[in-house]
PDB file of C-alpha atoms in Angstrom:
ATOM      1  CA  MET A 192      17.059  -4.835 -31.556  1.00  0.00           C
ATOM      2  CA  SER A 193      16.564  -3.554 -27.849  1.00  0.00           C
ATOM      3  CA  ARG A 194      14.415  -5.981 -25.353  1.00  0.00           C
ATOM      4  CA  PRO A 195      10.469  -5.135 -24.455  1.00  0.00           C
ATOM      5  CA  LEU A 196      10.822  -2.830 -20.870  1.00  0.00           C
ATOM      6  CA  TRP A 197       9.238  -5.530 -19.274  1.00  0.00           C
ATOM      7  CA  LEU A 198      11.782  -7.769 -20.082  1.00  0.00           C
ATOM      8  CA  ARG A 199      14.774  -5.869 -18.659  1.00  0.00           C
ATOM      9  CA  PRO A 200      16.670  -6.918 -15.770  1.00  0.00           C
ATOM     10  CA  GLU A 201      16.892  -3.636 -14.132  1.00  0.00           C
ATOM     11  CA  GLY A 202      13.314  -2.871 -15.397  1.00  0.00           C
ATOM     12  CA  PRO A 203      12.201   0.875 -17.126  1.00  0.00           C
ATOM     13  CA  PHE A 204      12.146   2.702 -13.966  1.00  0.00           C
ATOM     14  CA  PRO A 205      14.517   3.792 -11.197  1.00  0.00           C
ATOM     15  CA  GLU A 206      14.452   1.578  -8.339  1.00  0.00           C
ATOM     16  CA  MET A 207      14.210   3.879  -5.401  1.00  0.00           C
ATOM     17  CA  LYS A 208      11.127   6.241  -6.882  1.00  0.00           C
ATOM     18  CA  MET A 209       9.404   3.295  -8.007  1.00  0.00           C
ATOM     19  CA  GLU A 210       9.435   1.084  -4.845  1.00  0.00           C
ATOM     20  CA  LYS A 211       8.123   4.626  -2.739  1.00  0.00           C
ATOM     21  CA  PHE A 212       5.327   5.088  -5.103  1.00  0.00           C
ATOM     22  CA  LEU A 213       4.173   1.664  -4.683  1.00  0.00           C
ATOM     23  CA  GLU A 214       4.306   1.625  -1.346  1.00  0.00           C
ATOM     24  CA  SER A 215       2.623   4.721  -1.116  1.00  0.00           C
ATOM     25  CA  VAL A 216      -0.426   3.628  -2.691  1.00  0.00           C
ATOM     26  CA  ARG A 217      -0.272   0.616  -1.011  1.00  0.00           C
ATOM     27  CA  ARG A 218      -0.751   2.343   2.214  1.00  0.00           C
ATOM     28  CA  LEU A 219      -3.259   4.550   0.765  1.00  0.00           C
ATOM     29  CA  SER A 220      -5.506   1.036  -0.135  1.00  0.00           C
ATOM     30  CA  LYS A 221      -4.568  -0.268   3.564  1.00  0.00           C
ATOM     31  CA  TRP A 222      -5.715   2.710   4.993  1.00  0.00           C
ATOM     32  CA  ALA A 223      -9.538   2.655   2.725  1.00  0.00           C
ATOM     33  CA  ASN A 224     -10.241  -0.930   3.597  1.00  0.00           C
ATOM     34  CA  SER A 225      -9.608  -0.375   7.092  1.00  0.00           C
ATOM     35  CA  LEU A 226     -12.240   2.201   6.722  1.00  0.00           C
ATOM     36  CA  ALA A 227     -13.722  -0.368   4.977  1.00  0.00           C
ATOM     37  CA  GLY A 228     -13.434  -2.668   7.700  1.00  0.00           C
ATOM     38  CA  LEU A 229     -14.440   0.153  10.433  1.00  0.00           C
ATOM     39  CA  SER A 230     -18.103   0.280   8.150  1.00  0.00           C
ATOM     40  CA  LEU A 231     -18.507  -3.163   8.289  1.00  0.00           C
ATOM     41  CA  THR A 232     -18.372  -3.409  11.927  1.00  0.00           C
ATOM     42  CA  PHE A 233     -20.557  -0.389  12.266  1.00  0.00           C
ATOM     43  CA  ILE A 234     -22.915  -2.113  10.154  1.00  0.00           C
ATOM     44  CA  MET A 235     -23.007  -5.455  12.387  1.00  0.00           C
ATOM     45  CA  GLY A 236     -23.143  -3.704  15.725  1.00  0.00           C
ATOM     46  CA  ILE A 237     -26.218  -1.419  14.500  1.00  0.00           C
ATOM     47  CA  THR A 238     -27.861  -4.308  13.017  1.00  0.00           C
ATOM     48  CA  VAL A 239     -27.512  -6.348  15.844  1.00  0.00           C
ATOM     49  CA  LEU A 240     -28.485  -3.446  18.297  1.00  0.00           C
ATOM     50  CA  ASP A 241     -31.489  -2.802  16.298  1.00  0.00           C
ATOM     51  CA  VAL A 242     -32.607  -6.236  16.748  1.00  0.00           C
ATOM     52  CA  ILE A 243     -32.458  -6.617  20.275  1.00  0.00           C
ATOM     53  CA  LEU A 244     -33.887  -3.104  21.125  1.00  0.00           C
ATOM     54  CA  ARG A 245     -36.926  -3.917  18.360  1.00  0.00           C
ATOM     55  CA  LEU A 246     -37.654  -7.283  21.053  1.00  0.00           C
ATOM     56  CA  PHE A 247     -38.449  -3.950  23.404  1.00  0.00           C
ATOM     57  CA  ARG A 248     -39.861  -2.326  20.672  1.00  0.00           C
ATOM     58  CA  LYS A 249     -37.398   0.726  20.621  1.00  0.00           C
ATOM     59  CA  PRO A 250     -36.003   0.113  16.991  1.00  0.00           C
ATOM     60  CA  ILE A 251     -33.243   2.778  15.966  1.00  0.00           C
ATOM     61  CA  VAL A 252     -34.411   5.157  13.532  1.00  0.00           C
ATOM     62  CA  GLY A 253     -32.740   5.500  10.209  1.00  0.00           C
ATOM     63  CA  THR A 254     -30.720   2.009  10.765  1.00  0.00           C
ATOM     64  CA  TYR A 255     -31.758   1.098   7.070  1.00  0.00           C
ATOM     65  CA  GLU A 256     -30.045   4.240   5.744  1.00  0.00           C
ATOM     66  CA  LEU A 257     -27.115   3.642   8.152  1.00  0.00           C
ATOM     67  CA  VAL A 258     -26.736   0.479   6.881  1.00  0.00           C
ATOM     68  CA  GLY A 259     -27.047   1.486   3.093  1.00  0.00           C
ATOM     69  CA  PHE A 260     -24.216   4.518   3.740  1.00  0.00           C
ATOM     70  CA  ALA A 261     -21.974   1.873   5.532  1.00  0.00           C
ATOM     71  CA  GLY A 262     -22.525  -0.802   2.450  1.00  0.00           C
ATOM     72  CA  ALA A 263     -21.280   1.290   0.125  1.00  0.00           C
ATOM     73  CA  VAL A 264     -18.333   2.552   1.979  1.00  0.00           C
ATOM     74  CA  VAL A 265     -17.745  -1.136   2.636  1.00  0.00           C
ATOM     75  CA  ILE A 266     -17.826  -2.133  -1.056  1.00  0.00           C
ATOM     76  CA  GLY A 267     -16.082   0.861  -2.369  1.00  0.00           C
ATOM     77  CA  PHE A 268     -13.653   1.065  -0.273  1.00  0.00           C
ATOM     78  CA  ALA A 269     -12.096  -2.315  -0.044  1.00  0.00           C
ATOM     79  CA  ILE A 270     -11.977  -2.353  -3.736  1.00  0.00           C
ATOM     80  CA  PRO A 271      -8.167  -0.862  -4.274  1.00  0.00           C
ATOM     81  CA  LEU A 272      -6.511  -3.356  -1.548  1.00  0.00           C
ATOM     82  CA  THR A 273      -8.509  -6.294  -2.921  1.00  0.00           C
ATOM     83  CA  SER A 274      -7.176  -5.494  -6.369  1.00  0.00           C
ATOM     84  CA  TRP A 275      -3.732  -4.626  -4.923  1.00  0.00           C
ATOM     85  CA  GLU A 276      -3.615  -8.061  -3.470  1.00  0.00           C
ATOM     86  CA  ARG A 277      -5.083 -10.108  -6.642  1.00  0.00           C
ATOM     87  CA  ALA A 278      -7.657 -11.174  -4.162  1.00  0.00           C
ATOM     88  CA  GLN A 279     -10.451 -11.469  -6.902  1.00  0.00           C
ATOM     89  CA  ILE A 280     -11.657 -14.110  -9.196  1.00  0.00           C
ATOM     90  CA  PHE A 281      -9.406 -13.862 -12.036  1.00  0.00           C
ATOM     91  CA  VAL A 282      -9.995 -16.084 -15.426  1.00  0.00           C
ATOM     92  CA  ASP A 283      -6.955 -16.064 -16.678  1.00  0.00           C
ATOM     93  CA  PHE A 284      -6.900 -19.559 -18.093  1.00  0.00           C
ATOM     94  CA  PHE A 285      -6.021 -18.379 -21.724  1.00  0.00           C
ATOM     95  CA  VAL A 286      -3.847 -15.631 -20.496  1.00  0.00           C
ATOM     96  CA  GLU A 287      -1.717 -18.136 -18.740  1.00  0.00           C
ATOM     97  CA  LYS A 288      -1.167 -20.621 -21.638  1.00  0.00           C
ATOM     98  CA  LEU A 289       0.268 -17.675 -23.440  1.00  0.00           C
ATOM     99  CA  PRO A 290       4.052 -16.930 -23.421  1.00  0.00           C
ATOM    100  CA  LYS A 291       5.375 -13.596 -21.542  1.00  0.00           C
ATOM    101  CA  VAL A 292       5.781 -11.124 -23.458  1.00  0.00           C
ATOM    102  CA  PRO A 293       2.028 -11.507 -25.003  1.00  0.00           C
ATOM    103  CA  ARG A 294       0.590 -12.234 -21.757  1.00  0.00           C
ATOM    104  CA  GLY A 295       2.096  -8.914 -20.683  1.00  0.00           C
ATOM    105  CA  ALA A 296       0.999  -7.031 -23.418  1.00  0.00           C
ATOM    106  CA  VAL A 297      -2.533  -8.592 -22.580  1.00  0.00           C
ATOM    107  CA  HIS A 298      -2.547  -7.583 -18.804  1.00  0.00           C
ATOM    108  CA  LEU A 299      -1.075  -3.918 -20.110  1.00  0.00           C
ATOM    109  CA  LEU A 300      -4.388  -3.407 -21.959  1.00  0.00           C
ATOM    110  CA  THR A 301      -6.330  -4.505 -19.594  1.00  0.00           C
ATOM    111  CA  ARG A 302      -5.306  -2.894 -17.051  1.00  0.00           C
ATOM    112  CA  LEU A 303      -5.512   0.195 -19.063  1.00  0.00           C
ATOM    113  CA  MET A 304      -9.053  -0.077 -20.167  1.00  0.00           C
ATOM    114  CA  SER A 305      -9.931  -0.573 -16.206  1.00  0.00           C
ATOM    115  CA  ILE A 306      -7.890   2.697 -15.686  1.00  0.00           C
ATOM    116  CA  GLY A 307     -10.181   4.301 -17.823  1.00  0.00           C
ATOM    117  CA  LEU A 308     -13.294   2.548 -16.730  1.00  0.00           C
ATOM    118  CA  PHE A 309     -12.425   3.386 -12.850  1.00  0.00           C
ATOM    119  CA  GLY A 310     -11.032   7.143 -14.031  1.00  0.00           C
ATOM    120  CA  LEU A 311     -14.695   8.126 -15.481  1.00  0.00           C
ATOM    121  CA  LEU A 312     -16.462   6.283 -12.699  1.00  0.00           C
ATOM    122  CA  GLY A 313     -14.612   8.556 -10.304  1.00  0.00           C
ATOM    123  CA  TRP A 314     -15.079  11.314 -12.367  1.00  0.00           C
ATOM    124  CA  ASN A 315     -18.853  10.663 -12.233  1.00  0.00           C
ATOM    125  CA  LEU A 316     -19.148  10.446  -8.727  1.00  0.00           C
ATOM    126  CA  PHE A 317     -17.683  13.715  -8.296  1.00  0.00           C
ATOM    127  CA  ARG A 318     -20.341  15.370 -10.613  1.00  0.00           C
ATOM    128  CA  ILE A 319     -22.788  13.291  -8.992  1.00  0.00           C
ATOM    129  CA  ALA A 320     -21.560  14.165  -5.413  1.00  0.00           C
ATOM    130  CA  SER A 321     -21.698  18.369  -6.432  1.00  0.00           C
ATOM    131  CA  ASP A 322     -24.534  18.029  -7.747  1.00  0.00           C
ATOM    132  CA  TYR A 323     -25.663  16.286  -4.345  1.00  0.00           C
ATOM    133  CA  GLN A 324     -24.008  18.982  -2.200  1.00  0.00           C
ATOM    134  CA  ARG A 325     -25.843  21.709  -4.723  1.00  0.00           C
ATOM    135  CA  SER A 326     -28.973  20.635  -4.127  1.00  0.00           C
ATOM    136  CA  GLY A 327     -28.682  19.542  -0.504  1.00  0.00           C
ATOM    137  CA  GLU A 328     -30.202  16.243  -1.426  1.00  0.00           C
ATOM    138  CA  VAL A 329     -30.198  13.868   2.224  1.00  0.00           C
ATOM    139  CA  SER A 330     -31.752  10.647   3.147  1.00  0.00           C
ATOM    140  CA  PRO A 331     -35.526  11.149   4.398  1.00  0.00           C
ATOM    141  CA  THR A 332     -35.321   9.676   7.879  1.00  0.00           C
ATOM    142  CA  LEU A 333     -32.194  10.886   9.002  1.00  0.00           C
ATOM    143  CA  GLU A 334     -31.721  13.633   6.424  1.00  0.00           C
ATOM    144  CA  LEU A 335     -27.979  12.703   5.953  1.00  0.00           C
ATOM    145  CA  PRO A 336     -26.642  14.654   2.880  1.00  0.00           C
ATOM    146  CA  PHE A 337     -25.473  11.775   0.165  1.00  0.00           C
ATOM    147  CA  TYR A 338     -22.274  14.019  -0.951  1.00  0.00           C
ATOM    148  CA  PRO A 339     -19.892  12.809   1.252  1.00  0.00           C
ATOM    149  CA  VAL A 340     -20.582   9.274   0.122  1.00  0.00           C
ATOM    150  CA  ALA A 341     -20.632   9.791  -3.116  1.00  0.00           C
ATOM    151  CA  TYR A 342     -17.247  12.093  -3.011  1.00  0.00           C
ATOM    152  CA  GLY A 343     -15.718   9.409  -1.123  1.00  0.00           C
ATOM    153  CA  LEU A 344     -16.302   6.294  -3.921  1.00  0.00           C
ATOM    154  CA  GLY A 345     -14.962   8.994  -6.337  1.00  0.00           C
ATOM    155  CA  VAL A 346     -11.621   9.309  -4.335  1.00  0.00           C
ATOM    156  CA  VAL A 347     -11.323   5.380  -4.269  1.00  0.00           C
ATOM    157  CA  CYS A 348     -12.094   5.089  -7.995  1.00  0.00           C
ATOM    158  CA  PHE A 349      -9.136   7.203  -8.367  1.00  0.00           C
ATOM    159  CA  LEU A 350      -6.887   5.450  -5.747  1.00  0.00           C
ATOM    160  CA  GLN A 351      -7.789   2.043  -7.672  1.00  0.00           C
ATOM    161  CA  CYS A 352      -6.447   3.614 -10.860  1.00  0.00           C
ATOM    162  CA  LEU A 353      -3.071   4.287  -9.089  1.00  0.00           C
ATOM    163  CA  VAL A 354      -3.233   0.749  -7.698  1.00  0.00           C
ATOM    164  CA  LEU A 355      -3.841  -0.252 -11.504  1.00  0.00           C
ATOM    165  CA  ILE A 356      -0.863   2.353 -13.011  1.00  0.00           C
ATOM    166  CA  CYS A 357       1.296   0.472  -9.932  1.00  0.00           C
ATOM    167  CA  HIS A 358       0.387  -2.730 -11.482  1.00  0.00           C
ATOM    168  CA  MET A 359       1.131  -1.675 -14.638  1.00  0.00           C
ATOM    169  CA  LEU A 360       4.597  -0.575 -13.316  1.00  0.00           C
ATOM    170  CA  LYS A 361       5.025  -3.885 -11.880  1.00  0.00           C
ATOM    171  CA  ILE A 362       4.406  -5.398 -15.217  1.00  0.00           C
ATOM    172  CA  LEU A 363       7.036  -3.024 -17.321  1.00  0.00           C
ATOM    173  CA  GLY A 364       9.546  -4.054 -14.243  1.00  0.00           C
ATOM    174  CA  GLY A 365       9.112  -7.574 -14.838  1.00  0.00           C
ATOM    175  CA  LYS A 366       7.808  -7.855 -11.168  1.00  0.00           C
ATOM    176  CA  TYR A 367       4.446  -8.847 -11.591  1.00  0.00           C
ATOM    177  CA  GLU A 368       3.858 -12.038 -10.380  1.00  0.00           C
TER     178      GLU A 368
END
């Protein structure tokens, strides 16, 4: 009887192709996280500037809208790298007590369900963005279109699916810490 894929020393996939794929997804995740960082810096800057200018009775018009758009970018674009680095909170108390094979199966199942969730979320965000674009939906004060942010969040949801696929490949290859 053959050993499960994730227990084979050589892993289930050719090493070079998998490493290139993993590195590409990691780079995309870092790029998205950099955009999240820039958005967070923008939020801090515009908030401080708006508070200072309010002292002189010259507030920045549309600050609330800009912070809302940038906040969506901060949260959404940070998810892939956070997941890649497994920096989120885990409640794996019971899973870690399992033997290696059942633990790997639980990890695979949860990643598969998460891919389904983020795939549906990304697809629906693309549908919403398309509706916003068609209808010309804009913010009330600055009249900024909503659809670019919705498309961007849809893209990072699909990037998150790739990160989860990478997790599955690592689990199957026996390289998941």
